[in-house]
Amino acid sequence: MMIYNTMTGNKEAFEPIHRNRVNMFVCGPTVYDEAHIGHARTYIAFDVVARYLAYRGFGVFYLQNVTDVDDKIIKRGAELGITTAELARRFEGRYLEDMCTLGVESVSLYARATNHVPEIIDQIKRLIEKGYAYETETGVYFDVSKFPEFGALSHQTPDSLTKHRIEPDPTKRNPADFSLWKKREEKLAWDSPWGKGRPGWHIEDTAITETYFGPQYDIHGGARDLIFPHHEAEIAQAEASSGKKPMVKYWMHTGFLNINGEKMSKSLGNFTTIRDLLTRFSPQAFRLFVLSTHYRSPIDFTEGSLDQSTRSLERISNLVQSLNDHMKNAVMESYEADEEMVRALESARGKFLEAMDDDFNTSLALSVIFDLVRDLYRYIGDEKSSKNVLSQALNLFAELGGILGLEFKAQPAGKLGLTDDLVELIMEIRQKLRERKDWMLSDEIRDRLRDLKVIVEDKKVK
Ligand code: AMP
């Protein structure tokens, strides 16, 4: 198996540090808002990486952090008049629901930053003791001039790095130094040897990975935007505090998901949440859409391309349904076309695995499935089909679909969404609640419907 390593810029043969065991960490979400389809792209990609490694016989431990304390969470909590912890738990819960809907099932452990503050403090203490970090009146900072490898992952020279003013703060020694501990007198703050405060942006990840994996592990993932400065900072923190190099054997980065050729951002107003998307398209169609592009390439999201993925998924699912239907009447006899079809099935499995072995090329792997679909339509079109071939084909779809997290079941016709009947039923129940003056529950139903883009207006009847 070959994996492209951002650190070396090459595809490398995959050999885990501990024989058959793979420790993999992927940067998790900052839970201050709904998860969007860019998150979904990255997490579906790594879900397939974990699934494929498990299929290939590795024992995979997939760890993901949840950033549940940070400036954005504190700000949003204050805006909504709830505590930082309440806000973080709300969006963490919704994120986990979204992942479940999308079939992202391979994460072994989610680790919250706020549950690892003692480990974070311990790592910072070691960095200060070893001379890599220093304290000022605003916090504790990592001194990048003490770590010459800083910049290696993003292939930058120390000179070019001085241009980056990471986290402007007049008390820092160098512009590129980054924060390990922020001194703050806020409601959500922890005691530390440097006074009350909270962790900097990068340190939770290395404290969490050190806790569960030790100082070195196999795969670290995230989207490209995190290469600099986040992942550079992680390398500096982990390798300087443990003295062990490299912290990570393979660095994997996903390309960004853009919308209609533009970067997706709140300010541009082209921000699509996973929940919003799933009122119009099925989770399986979105998975197919994501996997149709290699994980390292950017993806351009358009409604048209999702329509196309919905149709492609229907084509495969309809074939699988036809194979099942044919099974009912098929005989144990073999026919002339069988031999060729069995060869095509074996060759498809081989080509699919070859594509996946080549840096998880899901796009090529899917094209193998589409070719097979064409061949099988031809095979069953001849009317005479043998049980043996049909069951081999069905098993193969289940096997390859399982790797991609695609079920290839008969899909409900058209796009998924709330049917008019269902909305009408909910409205009737809500009306009864209003008649009983249960305003709290009826308001909650109205708010939840608004999340699903169904706007309910209560007009006063004179
Ligand atoms: P965040 O919640 O912004 O910290 O992001 C969580 C993960 O999603 C990180 O690995 C990000 O790099 C990734 N991510 C954020 N936006 C996008 C996007 N538009 N496309 C792909 N991945 C993204």
PDB file of C-alpha atoms in Angstrom, residues 14 29 67 80 86 233 250-251 268 341 363 388:
ATOM      1  CA  PHE A  14       2.845   1.965   4.228  1.00  0.00           C
ATOM      2  CA  PRO A  29     -14.070  20.122  14.823  1.00  0.00           C
ATOM      3  CA  THR A  67     -12.057  21.497  20.446  1.00  0.00           C
ATOM      4  CA  LEU A  80     -26.591  33.280  22.949  1.00  0.00           C
ATOM      5  CA  GLU A  86     -23.463  24.308  27.141  1.00  0.00           C
ATOM      6  CA  ALA A 233       3.176  23.700  15.804  1.00  0.00           C
ATOM      7  CA  TYR A 250       2.619   9.696   7.486  1.00  0.00           C
ATOM      8  CA  TRP A 251       0.994  13.129   7.150  1.00  0.00           C
ATOM      9  CA  LEU A 268     -19.546  35.120   1.349  1.00  0.00           C
ATOM     10  CA  MET A 341     -18.657 -12.578 -16.047  1.00  0.00           C
ATOM     11  CA  SER A 363     -12.262   8.056  -7.693  1.00  0.00           C
ATOM     12  CA  ASN A 388     -23.597 -18.603  -8.646  1.00  0.00           C
TER      13      ASN A 388
END
